[in-house]
């Protein structure tokens, strides 16, 4: 049964099927292909969510550093003018 299932898997689904197999011990599962594809879709969704969160965090870090730099430059300008 598993030989037939593995033949139906696409080229890139081998690792996903292996990951699902290791995750749930699905050796004799009749719905193995459907579950492997479902697991693949969930993994893809979580990867995309992680990518979006990383991009958002990176951009917010850049904004924070920019404003921190602006505050520091303003602070130096005020102090420089006081001690002139």
Short mmCIF file of C-alpha atoms in Angstrom, two decimals, residues 23-76:
data_model
loop_
_atom_site.label_atom_id
_atom_site.label_comp_id
_atom_site.label_asym_id
_atom_site.label_seq_id
_atom_site.Cartn_x
_atom_site.Cartn_y
_atom_site.Cartn_z
CA UNK A 23 5.49 12.96 13.14
CA UNK A 24 2.53 10.63 13.36
CA UNK A 25 3.81 7.13 12.59
CA UNK A 26 1.46 6.87 9.60
CA UNK A 27 2.84 3.63 8.15
CA UNK A 28 -0.44 1.83 7.46
CA UNK A 29 -2.65 4.89 7.07
CA UNK A 30 -5.04 4.71 4.11
CA UNK A 31 -5.37 8.51 3.95
CA UNK A 32 -1.62 9.02 4.11
CA UNK A 33 -1.42 11.11 0.93
CA UNK A 34 -4.23 13.46 1.99
CA UNK A 35 -2.80 13.88 5.46
CA UNK A 36 0.71 14.46 4.10
CA UNK A 37 -0.57 17.17 1.76
CA UNK A 38 -2.59 18.73 4.57
CA UNK A 39 0.51 18.73 6.75
CA UNK A 40 2.42 20.30 3.84
CA UNK A 41 -0.15 23.08 3.46
CA UNK A 42 -0.13 23.82 7.19
CA UNK A 43 3.66 23.94 7.16
CA UNK A 44 3.60 26.32 4.18
CA UNK A 45 1.09 28.59 5.90
CA UNK A 46 3.17 28.72 9.08
CA UNK A 47 6.30 29.42 7.04
CA UNK A 48 4.57 32.32 5.30
CA UNK A 49 3.29 33.68 8.63
CA UNK A 50 6.80 33.44 10.05
CA UNK A 51 8.20 35.27 7.03
CA UNK A 52 5.65 38.08 7.37
CA UNK A 53 6.34 38.42 11.10
CA UNK A 54 10.09 38.48 10.51
CA UNK A 55 9.73 41.17 7.82
CA UNK A 56 7.47 43.26 10.05
CA UNK A 57 9.84 42.90 13.02
CA UNK A 58 12.84 43.83 10.89
CA UNK A 59 11.12 46.92 9.49
CA UNK A 60 9.99 48.03 12.95
CA UNK A 61 13.54 47.58 14.24
CA UNK A 62 14.83 49.81 11.44
CA UNK A 63 12.20 52.44 12.27
CA UNK A 64 13.10 52.26 15.96
CA UNK A 65 16.83 52.66 15.25
CA UNK A 66 16.12 55.57 12.90
CA UNK A 67 14.06 57.44 15.51
CA UNK A 68 16.56 56.62 18.23
CA UNK A 69 19.27 58.11 16.03
CA UNK A 70 17.15 61.23 15.46
CA UNK A 71 16.63 61.63 19.20
CA UNK A 72 20.35 61.21 19.83
CA UNK A 73 21.28 63.80 17.19
CA UNK A 74 18.78 66.26 18.65
CA UNK A 75 20.15 65.65 22.14
CA UNK A 76 23.72 66.26 20.95
#
